[in-house]
PDB file of C-alpha atoms in Angstrom:
ATOM      1  CA  MET A   1     -42.306  29.670  82.761  1.00 96.00           C
ATOM      2  CA  ARG A   2     -41.755  32.830  84.528  1.00 97.00           C
ATOM      3  CA  LEU A   3     -37.975  33.483  84.269  1.00 98.00           C
ATOM      4  CA  ALA A   4     -35.543  35.806  86.161  1.00 98.00           C
ATOM      5  CA  VAL A   5     -32.487  37.066  84.298  1.00 98.00           C
ATOM      6  CA  THR A   6     -29.464  39.048  85.234  1.00 98.00           C
ATOM      7  CA  ALA A   7     -26.104  39.151  84.378  1.00 98.00           C
ATOM      8  CA  ASP A   8     -22.542  41.166  85.035  1.00 98.00           C
ATOM      9  CA  LEU A   9     -23.207  40.973  88.871  1.00 98.00           C
ATOM     10  CA  HIS A  10     -19.103  41.180  88.964  1.00 97.00           C
ATOM     11  CA  PHE A  11     -19.430  39.997  92.773  1.00 96.00           C
ATOM     12  CA  ASN A  12     -15.276  40.062  93.557  1.00 92.00           C
ATOM     13  CA  HIS A  13     -15.459  43.998  92.410  1.00 90.00           C
ATOM     14  CA  GLY A  14     -14.832  46.313  94.670  1.00 85.00           C
ATOM     15  CA  ARG A  15     -16.537  49.047  92.963  1.00 88.00           C
ATOM     16  CA  SER A  16     -19.518  46.567  92.293  1.00 92.00           C
ATOM     17  CA  HIS A  17     -19.557  44.283  95.451  1.00 94.00           C
ATOM     18  CA  SER A  18     -22.214  46.270  97.505  1.00 95.00           C
ATOM     19  CA  LEU A  19     -24.524  46.578  94.670  1.00 96.00           C
ATOM     20  CA  ALA A  20     -23.917  42.833  93.991  1.00 96.00           C
ATOM     21  CA  ARG A  21     -24.810  41.879  97.507  1.00 97.00           C
ATOM     22  CA  GLU A  22     -27.898  44.373  97.126  1.00 97.00           C
ATOM     23  CA  ALA A  23     -28.968  42.334  93.429  1.00 97.00           C
ATOM     24  CA  ILE A  24     -28.661  38.964  95.335  1.00 98.00           C
ATOM     25  CA  ASP A  25     -31.459  40.251  97.592  1.00 97.00           C
ATOM     26  CA  ARG A  26     -33.651  41.168  95.008  1.00 97.00           C
ATOM     27  CA  ILE A  27     -33.025  37.594  93.251  1.00 98.00           C
ATOM     28  CA  ASN A  28     -33.631  36.122  96.201  1.00 97.00           C
ATOM     29  CA  ALA A  29     -36.994  37.679  96.628  1.00 97.00           C
ATOM     30  CA  ALA A  30     -38.087  37.268  92.818  1.00 97.00           C
ATOM     31  CA  ASP A  31     -41.073  35.854  91.748  1.00 96.00           C
ATOM     32  CA  ALA A  32     -40.203  33.462  89.527  1.00 98.00           C
ATOM     33  CA  ASP A  33     -39.644  29.898  88.545  1.00 98.00           C
ATOM     34  CA  VAL A  34     -36.181  29.464  86.866  1.00 98.00           C
ATOM     35  CA  LEU A  35     -33.264  31.890  87.311  1.00 98.00           C
ATOM     36  CA  LEU A  36     -30.812  32.638  84.551  1.00 98.00           C
ATOM     37  CA  VAL A  37     -27.471  34.206  84.970  1.00 98.00           C
ATOM     38  CA  VAL A  38     -25.818  35.357  81.694  1.00 98.00           C
ATOM     39  CA  GLY A  39     -22.255  35.332  83.003  1.00 97.00           C
ATOM     40  CA  ASP A  40     -19.497  37.701  84.905  1.00 98.00           C
ATOM     41  CA  THR A  41     -20.963  36.845  88.189  1.00 97.00           C
ATOM     42  CA  THR A  42     -17.286  36.843  89.307  1.00 96.00           C
ATOM     43  CA  THR A  43     -13.864  35.681  88.700  1.00 95.00           C
ATOM     44  CA  ALA A  44     -12.829  31.771  89.368  1.00 91.00           C
ATOM     45  CA  ASP A  45      -9.848  32.665  91.436  1.00 92.00           C
ATOM     46  CA  GLU A  46      -9.444  32.758  94.796  1.00 89.00           C
ATOM     47  CA  GLY A  47     -12.450  30.900  95.883  1.00 93.00           C
ATOM     48  CA  GLN A  48     -14.694  34.081  94.161  1.00 94.00           C
ATOM     49  CA  LEU A  49     -17.516  31.390  92.873  1.00 96.00           C
ATOM     50  CA  GLU A  50     -17.868  29.698  96.146  1.00 97.00           C
ATOM     51  CA  ALA A  51     -18.063  33.024  98.396  1.00 96.00           C
ATOM     52  CA  ALA A  52     -20.750  34.369  95.240  1.00 97.00           C
ATOM     53  CA  LEU A  53     -22.858  31.497  94.272  1.00 98.00           C
ATOM     54  CA  PRO A  54     -24.160  30.455  97.937  1.00 97.00           C
ATOM     55  CA  LEU A  55     -25.668  33.594  98.566  1.00 98.00           C
ATOM     56  CA  ILE A  56     -27.860  33.357  96.047  1.00 98.00           C
ATOM     57  CA  ARG A  57     -30.600  31.527  97.409  1.00 97.00           C
ATOM     58  CA  PHE A  58     -33.333  31.387  94.772  1.00 97.00           C
ATOM     59  CA  ARG A  59     -35.768  28.196  95.399  1.00 94.00           C
ATOM     60  CA  GLY A  60     -36.065  27.547  92.000  1.00 97.00           C
ATOM     61  CA  PRO A  61     -33.955  25.840  89.350  1.00 98.00           C
ATOM     62  CA  LYS A  62     -30.309  28.080  88.959  1.00 98.00           C
ATOM     63  CA  LEU A  63     -28.991  28.466  85.868  1.00 98.00           C
ATOM     64  CA  PHE A  64     -25.381  29.560  85.012  1.00 98.00           C
ATOM     65  CA  LEU A  65     -23.400  30.716  82.191  1.00 98.00           C
ATOM     66  CA  CYS A  66     -19.827  31.754  82.038  1.00 97.00           C
ATOM     67  CA  GLY A  67     -18.968  35.157  81.044  1.00 98.00           C
ATOM     68  CA  ASN A  68     -15.146  36.408  79.829  1.00 98.00           C
ATOM     69  CA  HIS A  69     -14.452  37.179  83.555  1.00 97.00           C
ATOM     70  CA  GLU A  70     -15.055  33.644  84.838  1.00 98.00           C
ATOM     71  CA  LEU A  71     -11.761  32.759  82.797  1.00 98.00           C
ATOM     72  CA  TRP A  72      -9.646  35.479  83.758  1.00 97.00           C
ATOM     73  CA  THR A  73      -6.746  33.567  85.611  1.00 96.00           C
ATOM     74  CA  ARG A  74      -3.360  33.771  87.161  1.00 93.00           C
ATOM     75  CA  ARG A  75      -2.886  30.718  86.327  1.00 90.00           C
ATOM     76  CA  ALA A  76      -1.919  29.118  82.920  1.00 89.00           C
ATOM     77  CA  ASP A  77      -4.514  27.803  81.362  1.00 95.00           C
ATOM     78  CA  SER A  78      -8.240  29.432  80.921  1.00 97.00           C
ATOM     79  CA  TYR A  79      -9.284  26.520  78.482  1.00 97.00           C
ATOM     80  CA  GLU A  80      -9.299  24.104  81.060  1.00 97.00           C
ATOM     81  CA  LEU A  81     -10.496  26.187  83.636  1.00 97.00           C
ATOM     82  CA  PHE A  82     -13.514  26.434  81.219  1.00 98.00           C
ATOM     83  CA  SER A  83     -13.863  23.206  79.880  1.00 96.00           C
ATOM     84  CA  ALA A  84     -13.010  21.009  83.204  1.00 96.00           C
ATOM     85  CA  GLU A  85     -12.961  22.906  86.587  1.00 96.00           C
ATOM     86  CA  LEU A  86     -15.896  25.561  86.525  1.00 97.00           C
ATOM     87  CA  PRO A  87     -18.267  23.006  85.393  1.00 98.00           C
ATOM     88  CA  ALA A  88     -17.944  20.574  88.375  1.00 97.00           C
ATOM     89  CA  ARG A  89     -17.216  23.564  90.731  1.00 97.00           C
ATOM     90  CA  VAL A  90     -20.585  25.217  89.799  1.00 98.00           C
ATOM     91  CA  ARG A  91     -22.393  21.876  89.906  1.00 98.00           C
ATOM     92  CA  SER A  92     -21.288  21.225  92.880  1.00 98.00           C
ATOM     93  CA  LEU A  93     -22.550  24.384  94.142  1.00 97.00           C
ATOM     94  CA  GLY A  94     -25.835  23.353  93.340  1.00 97.00           C
ATOM     95  CA  TRP A  95     -26.221  25.329  89.733  1.00 98.00           C
ATOM     96  CA  HIS A  96     -27.115  24.057  86.665  1.00 98.00           C
ATOM     97  CA  TRP A  97     -23.899  24.516  84.045  1.00 98.00           C
ATOM     98  CA  LEU A  98     -26.014  25.715  80.641  1.00 98.00           C
ATOM     99  CA  GLU A  99     -23.052  25.469  78.494  1.00 98.00           C
ATOM    100  CA  GLU A 100     -24.150  22.408  76.302  1.00 91.00           C
ATOM    101  CA  ASP A 101     -26.313  21.070  78.730  1.00 96.00           C
ATOM    102  CA  PRO A 102     -29.831  22.437  78.042  1.00 98.00           C
ATOM    103  CA  PHE A 103     -32.347  22.878  80.681  1.00 98.00           C
ATOM    104  CA  ILE A 104     -35.686  21.572  79.861  1.00 97.00           C
ATOM    105  CA  ALA A 105     -38.930  21.718  81.863  1.00 95.00           C
ATOM    106  CA  ASN A 106     -42.442  21.439  80.771  1.00 89.00           C
ATOM    107  CA  ASP A 107     -42.802  22.918  77.352  1.00 92.00           C
ATOM    108  CA  VAL A 108     -39.759  25.381  77.366  1.00 97.00           C
ATOM    109  CA  ALA A 109     -36.160  24.878  76.793  1.00 98.00           C
ATOM    110  CA  ILE A 110     -33.166  26.933  77.895  1.00 98.00           C
ATOM    111  CA  VAL A 111     -30.174  26.783  76.130  1.00 98.00           C
ATOM    112  CA  GLY A 112     -26.487  28.964  76.613  1.00 98.00           C
ATOM    113  CA  SER A 113     -23.156  29.890  75.527  1.00 98.00           C
ATOM    114  CA  VAL A 114     -20.485  32.065  77.152  1.00 98.00           C
ATOM    115  CA  GLY A 115     -20.686  32.864  73.442  1.00 98.00           C
ATOM    116  CA  TRP A 116     -17.330  35.017  71.989  1.00 98.00           C
ATOM    117  CA  TYR A 117     -15.740  37.394  69.779  1.00 98.00           C
ATOM    118  CA  ASP A 118     -14.379  37.655  66.151  1.00 98.00           C
ATOM    119  CA  TYR A 119     -13.658  41.152  65.830  1.00 98.00           C
ATOM    120  CA  SER A 120     -16.503  41.858  63.721  1.00 98.00           C
ATOM    121  CA  TYR A 121     -18.081  44.618  65.638  1.00 98.00           C
ATOM    122  CA  ALA A 122     -15.011  46.603  65.501  1.00 97.00           C
ATOM    123  CA  PRO A 123     -15.696  49.642  63.572  1.00 96.00           C
ATOM    124  CA  THR A 124     -14.060  49.838  60.074  1.00 94.00           C
ATOM    125  CA  SER A 125     -13.658  53.521  60.287  1.00 94.00           C
ATOM    126  CA  LEU A 126     -10.953  52.908  62.877  1.00 95.00           C
ATOM    127  CA  ASN A 127      -8.280  51.409  60.251  1.00 94.00           C
ATOM    128  CA  VAL A 128      -6.831  49.632  62.931  1.00 96.00           C
ATOM    129  CA  PRO A 129      -4.990  46.154  61.488  1.00 97.00           C
ATOM    130  CA  HIS A 130      -6.638  42.825  62.798  1.00 97.00           C
ATOM    131  CA  ARG A 131      -3.128  42.136  64.679  1.00 98.00           C
ATOM    132  CA  PHE A 132      -3.857  44.682  67.368  1.00 98.00           C
ATOM    133  CA  TYR A 133      -7.281  43.531  67.862  1.00 98.00           C
ATOM    134  CA  ALA A 134      -5.869  39.781  68.122  1.00 98.00           C
ATOM    135  CA  ALA A 135      -3.183  41.108  70.692  1.00 98.00           C
ATOM    136  CA  LYS A 136      -5.901  43.279  72.528  1.00 98.00           C
ATOM    137  CA  VAL A 137      -3.733  46.354  72.323  1.00 98.00           C
ATOM    138  CA  SER A 138      -4.296  49.543  70.721  1.00 98.00           C
ATOM    139  CA  PRO A 139      -1.870  50.938  68.341  1.00 98.00           C
ATOM    140  CA  GLY A 140      -1.201  53.903  70.811  1.00 97.00           C
ATOM    141  CA  ALA A 141      -1.165  51.649  73.815  1.00 97.00           C
ATOM    142  CA  ALA A 142       1.142  49.205  71.866  1.00 97.00           C
ATOM    143  CA  ALA A 143       3.723  52.447  71.192  1.00 96.00           C
ATOM    144  CA  HIS A 144       3.924  52.751  74.955  1.00 95.00           C
ATOM    145  CA  LEU A 145       4.138  49.025  75.601  1.00 96.00           C
ATOM    146  CA  THR A 146       7.872  47.356  74.987  1.00 96.00           C
ATOM    147  CA  ALA A 147       6.198  43.908  74.690  1.00 96.00           C
ATOM    148  CA  TYR A 148       3.919  45.130  71.860  1.00 97.00           C
ATOM    149  CA  GLN A 149       5.950  47.949  69.800  1.00 95.00           C
ATOM    150  CA  HIS A 150       6.576  44.889  67.328  1.00 96.00           C
ATOM    151  CA  LEU A 151       2.849  45.161  66.480  1.00 97.00           C
ATOM    152  CA  LEU A 152       3.665  49.051  65.191  1.00 97.00           C
ATOM    153  CA  GLY A 153       4.300  49.232  61.292  1.00 95.00           C
ATOM    154  CA  ASP A 154       4.030  51.477  58.192  1.00 93.00           C
ATOM    155  CA  ASP A 155       0.131  50.506  57.224  1.00 94.00           C
ATOM    156  CA  LEU A 156      -1.493  52.432  60.481  1.00 94.00           C
ATOM    157  CA  PRO A 157      -3.223  55.408  59.391  1.00 90.00           C
ATOM    158  CA  PRO A 158      -1.954  58.768  61.106  1.00 85.00           C
ATOM    159  CA  ASP A 159      -4.571  59.176  63.728  1.00 92.00           C
ATOM    160  CA  ALA A 160      -4.283  55.355  64.674  1.00 94.00           C
ATOM    161  CA  LEU A 161      -1.745  56.305  67.745  1.00 95.00           C
ATOM    162  CA  ASP A 162      -4.043  58.501  68.885  1.00 95.00           C
ATOM    163  CA  ILE A 163      -6.147  55.629  70.065  1.00 97.00           C
ATOM    164  CA  VAL A 164      -4.955  54.220  73.678  1.00 97.00           C
ATOM    165  CA  ALA A 165      -6.956  51.085  74.889  1.00 97.00           C
ATOM    166  CA  ARG A 166      -6.411  47.847  76.249  1.00 97.00           C
ATOM    167  CA  TRP A 167      -8.841  45.020  76.543  1.00 98.00           C
ATOM    168  CA  ASN A 168      -8.159  42.992  79.663  1.00 97.00           C
ATOM    169  CA  ASP A 169      -9.160  39.440  78.521  1.00 98.00           C
ATOM    170  CA  GLY A 170      -5.428  39.887  76.608  1.00 97.00           C
ATOM    171  CA  LYS A 171      -3.717  39.754  80.066  1.00 96.00           C
ATOM    172  CA  PHE A 172      -6.025  37.243  82.260  1.00 97.00           C
ATOM    173  CA  ILE A 173      -7.109  34.808  79.586  1.00 98.00           C
ATOM    174  CA  LYS A 174      -5.111  32.091  78.331  1.00 97.00           C
ATOM    175  CA  LEU A 175      -7.374  29.969  75.626  1.00 97.00           C
ATOM    176  CA  HIS A 176      -4.387  28.718  73.653  1.00 97.00           C
ATOM    177  CA  ARG A 177      -6.369  29.166  70.450  1.00 98.00           C
ATOM    178  CA  SER A 178      -7.498  32.060  68.559  1.00 98.00           C
ATOM    179  CA  ASP A 179     -10.536  34.055  69.514  1.00 98.00           C
ATOM    180  CA  GLU A 180     -12.028  33.309  66.040  1.00 98.00           C
ATOM    181  CA  THR A 181     -11.400  29.433  66.536  1.00 98.00           C
ATOM    182  CA  PHE A 182     -12.965  29.397  70.210  1.00 98.00           C
ATOM    183  CA  LEU A 183     -16.017  31.293  69.239  1.00 98.00           C
ATOM    184  CA  ARG A 184     -16.579  28.624  66.586  1.00 98.00           C
ATOM    185  CA  GLU A 185     -16.081  25.847  69.135  1.00 98.00           C
ATOM    186  CA  ARG A 186     -18.840  27.611  70.927  1.00 98.00           C
ATOM    187  CA  LEU A 187     -21.464  27.827  68.096  1.00 98.00           C
ATOM    188  CA  ASP A 188     -20.765  24.229  67.340  1.00 98.00           C
ATOM    189  CA  ALA A 189     -21.611  23.387  70.790  1.00 98.00           C
ATOM    190  CA  LEU A 190     -24.550  25.540  70.950  1.00 98.00           C
ATOM    191  CA  GLN A 191     -25.828  24.022  67.786  1.00 98.00           C
ATOM    192  CA  ARG A 192     -25.475  20.747  69.732  1.00 98.00           C
ATOM    193  CA  SER A 193     -27.429  22.184  72.536  1.00 98.00           C
ATOM    194  CA  LEU A 194     -30.231  23.249  69.953  1.00 98.00           C
ATOM    195  CA  GLY A 195     -30.204  19.682  68.340  1.00 97.00           C
ATOM    196  CA  ARG A 196     -30.412  18.286  71.983  1.00 97.00           C
ATOM    197  CA  VAL A 197     -34.148  19.787  72.736  1.00 98.00           C
ATOM    198  CA  PRO A 198     -37.201  17.969  71.724  1.00 96.00           C
ATOM    199  CA  ALA A 199     -39.132  19.142  68.480  1.00 94.00           C
ATOM    200  CA  GLY A 200     -41.883  21.213  69.281  1.00 92.00           C
ATOM    201  CA  MET A 201     -40.568  23.196  72.318  1.00 96.00           C
ATOM    202  CA  ARG A 202     -40.131  26.504  72.913  1.00 97.00           C
ATOM    203  CA  ILE A 203     -36.681  27.876  73.683  1.00 98.00           C
ATOM    204  CA  VAL A 204     -35.211  30.738  75.265  1.00 98.00           C
ATOM    205  CA  ALA A 205     -31.437  31.398  74.924  1.00 98.00           C
ATOM    206  CA  GLY A 206     -29.109  33.046  76.805  1.00 98.00           C
ATOM    207  CA  VAL A 207     -25.376  34.059  75.615  1.00 98.00           C
ATOM    208  CA  HIS A 208     -23.083  36.385  77.463  1.00 98.00           C
ATOM    209  CA  HIS A 209     -21.476  38.179  74.516  1.00 98.00           C
ATOM    210  CA  ILE A 210     -23.513  40.187  72.222  1.00 98.00           C
ATOM    211  CA  PRO A 211     -25.260  38.091  69.608  1.00 98.00           C
ATOM    212  CA  PHE A 212     -26.979  40.865  67.272  1.00 98.00           C
ATOM    213  CA  SER A 213     -25.551  44.089  66.430  1.00 98.00           C
ATOM    214  CA  GLN A 214     -28.985  46.054  67.400  1.00 98.00           C
ATOM    215  CA  LEU A 215     -27.768  45.464  71.144  1.00 98.00           C
ATOM    216  CA  LEU A 216     -24.881  47.035  70.816  1.00 98.00           C
ATOM    217  CA  PRO A 217     -23.965  50.285  72.831  1.00 97.00           C
ATOM    218  CA  PRO A 218     -23.342  53.578  70.681  1.00 96.00           C
ATOM    219  CA  ARG A 219     -20.015  54.834  69.115  1.00 92.00           C
ATOM    220  CA  HIS A 220     -18.373  56.987  71.694  1.00 91.00           C
ATOM    221  CA  THR A 221     -14.484  57.777  71.540  1.00 94.00           C
ATOM    222  CA  PRO A 222     -11.785  56.248  69.273  1.00 95.00           C
ATOM    223  CA  ALA A 223     -10.823  54.046  72.552  1.00 94.00           C
ATOM    224  CA  TRP A 224     -14.262  53.221  73.349  1.00 95.00           C
ATOM    225  CA  ASP A 225     -14.679  52.193  69.747  1.00 97.00           C
ATOM    226  CA  PHE A 226     -11.927  49.916  69.604  1.00 97.00           C
ATOM    227  CA  ALA A 227     -12.996  47.792  72.655  1.00 97.00           C
ATOM    228  CA  ARG A 228     -16.401  47.096  70.361  1.00 98.00           C
ATOM    229  CA  ALA A 229     -14.459  44.547  68.628  1.00 98.00           C
ATOM    230  CA  TYR A 230     -14.705  42.285  71.806  1.00 98.00           C
ATOM    231  CA  LEU A 231     -18.437  42.641  72.725  1.00 98.00           C
ATOM    232  CA  GLY A 232     -19.628  39.757  70.394  1.00 98.00           C
ATOM    233  CA  SER A 233     -19.999  38.458  67.197  1.00 98.00           C
ATOM    234  CA  ASP A 234     -23.375  38.669  64.664  1.00 98.00           C
ATOM    235  CA  ARG A 235     -22.761  34.712  63.810  1.00 98.00           C
ATOM    236  CA  ILE A 236     -23.962  33.933  67.314  1.00 98.00           C
ATOM    237  CA  GLY A 237     -27.216  35.929  66.443  1.00 98.00           C
ATOM    238  CA  GLU A 238     -27.192  34.353  62.597  1.00 98.00           C
ATOM    239  CA  LEU A 239     -27.031  30.349  64.453  1.00 98.00           C
ATOM    240  CA  LEU A 240     -29.984  31.794  67.121  1.00 98.00           C
ATOM    241  CA  LEU A 241     -32.505  32.846  64.183  1.00 98.00           C
ATOM    242  CA  GLN A 242     -32.038  29.517  62.262  1.00 98.00           C
ATOM    243  CA  ASP A 243     -34.249  28.238  65.128  1.00 98.00           C
ATOM    244  CA  ALA A 244     -37.861  29.351  64.905  1.00 97.00           C
ATOM    245  CA  ARG A 245     -38.704  27.673  68.093  1.00 98.00           C
ATOM    246  CA  ILE A 246     -36.488  30.167  69.906  1.00 98.00           C
ATOM    247  CA  THR A 247     -38.573  33.177  71.800  1.00 98.00           C
ATOM    248  CA  HIS A 248     -35.936  34.841  73.478  1.00 98.00           C
ATOM    249  CA  VAL A 249     -32.397  35.872  73.478  1.00 98.00           C
ATOM    250  CA  PHE A 250     -30.803  37.279  76.430  1.00 98.00           C
ATOM    251  CA  CYS A 251     -27.157  38.694  77.157  1.00 98.00           C
ATOM    252  CA  GLY A 252     -24.899  40.844  78.941  1.00 98.00           C
ATOM    253  CA  HIS A 253     -21.174  41.904  78.615  1.00 98.00           C
ATOM    254  CA  SER A 254     -21.469  45.249  77.508  1.00 98.00           C
ATOM    255  CA  HIS A 255     -23.193  47.212  81.019  1.00 97.00           C
ATOM    256  CA  PHE A 256     -25.771  48.583  78.112  1.00 97.00           C
ATOM    257  CA  ALA A 257     -29.491  48.002  78.337  1.00 98.00           C
ATOM    258  CA  ALA A 258     -30.894  47.205  74.909  1.00 98.00           C
ATOM    259  CA  ASP A 259     -34.135  45.548  73.454  1.00 97.00           C
ATOM    260  CA  ALA A 260     -34.923  44.501  69.926  1.00 98.00           C
ATOM    261  CA  ARG A 261     -37.712  42.296  67.876  1.00 98.00           C
ATOM    262  CA  ILE A 262     -35.551  40.345  65.624  1.00 98.00           C
ATOM    263  CA  ARG A 263     -37.661  38.521  63.353  1.00 97.00           C
ATOM    264  CA  HIS A 264     -39.282  35.839  65.599  1.00 96.00           C
ATOM    265  CA  LEU A 265     -37.267  36.275  68.518  1.00 97.00           C
ATOM    266  CA  HIS A 266     -36.773  39.045  71.426  1.00 98.00           C
ATOM    267  CA  ALA A 267     -33.700  39.964  72.472  1.00 98.00           C
ATOM    268  CA  ILE A 268     -32.839  41.564  75.419  1.00 98.00           C
ATOM    269  CA  ASN A 269     -29.449  42.861  76.773  1.00 98.00           C
ATOM    270  CA  ILE A 270     -29.781  42.661  80.646  1.00 97.00           C
ATOM    271  CA  GLY A 271     -27.431  45.731  81.145  1.00 97.00           C
ATOM    272  CA  SER A 272     -26.011  45.248  84.568  1.00 96.00           C
ATOM    273  CA  GLY A 273     -22.702  46.931  84.785  1.00 95.00           C
ATOM    274  CA  TYR A 274     -20.296  48.052  88.109  1.00 94.00           C
ATOM    275  CA  ARG A 275     -22.697  50.850  88.885  1.00 93.00           C
ATOM    276  CA  HIS A 276     -26.033  49.526  88.368  1.00 95.00           C
ATOM    277  CA  LYS A 277     -27.458  45.917  88.386  1.00 97.00           C
ATOM    278  CA  SER A 278     -30.488  44.702  86.493  1.00 97.00           C
ATOM    279  CA  LEU A 279     -32.650  41.862  87.203  1.00 98.00           C
ATOM    280  CA  TRP A 280     -35.319  41.083  84.223  1.00 98.00           C
ATOM    281  CA  VAL A 281     -38.554  39.013  85.426  1.00 98.00           C
ATOM    282  CA  GLY A 282     -41.137  37.885  83.130  1.00 97.00           C
ATOM    283  CA  ASP A 283     -42.771  35.007  81.761  1.00 96.00           C
ATOM    284  CA  VAL A 284     -41.366  33.165  78.331  1.00 96.00           C
TER     285      VAL A 284
END
């Protein structure tokens, strides 16, 4: 199977829109059998999916995965959006909803998950307590935001207030469960997907969030490093490594291209971002 993979088109973002349109032109011309889009195509509100997905006229099967941005909403419930509304909308546009629904063609199966994060990628050197990661607000930001000052306490290291950052999932995603719980749910669903693949088939996996620490971007400023907590979890990779049938794993999310051979599989971060779009095409 010849596969085309992209991620992080961010079609709705003003800084990214024109590059996304150019990337869509490349996708439509790609010499591949199947297209896999690994999350953050656009947000779900205001008909953005209906504006973006019909522009992708790739002739083969088109496989869709959510990213965190698809769950951004000004409504009350991102979980309902994820579990009921988005699958119906994506399918109505002629796409295969890959979450919990493997795609099987000939001797290759493709499984997928949004993944998620559990703060395990947060650098321990920052010494930021768990409650700040759960609130998605750093100590320095909390000190300037009235709604978060209750997070401050005597257990903070002296330089913690110099870390000023927010993760916008905290403003726009309402899962009504902890991030750790949502990740566990997604891992259980991914395990079910793998179990639905017939024995003897090769498997390709797509995950929006980063499943292996080898694919993380390099350390940078403390504010940048605070955000590493939300890039993914090695628990995703640990699950994938348990299945020897998996040959390739594709992810996105960090906007940083990376490539690693990890035991029996080839792990690739597509590396698309707001200022650059990447399309991977190859045999799997």
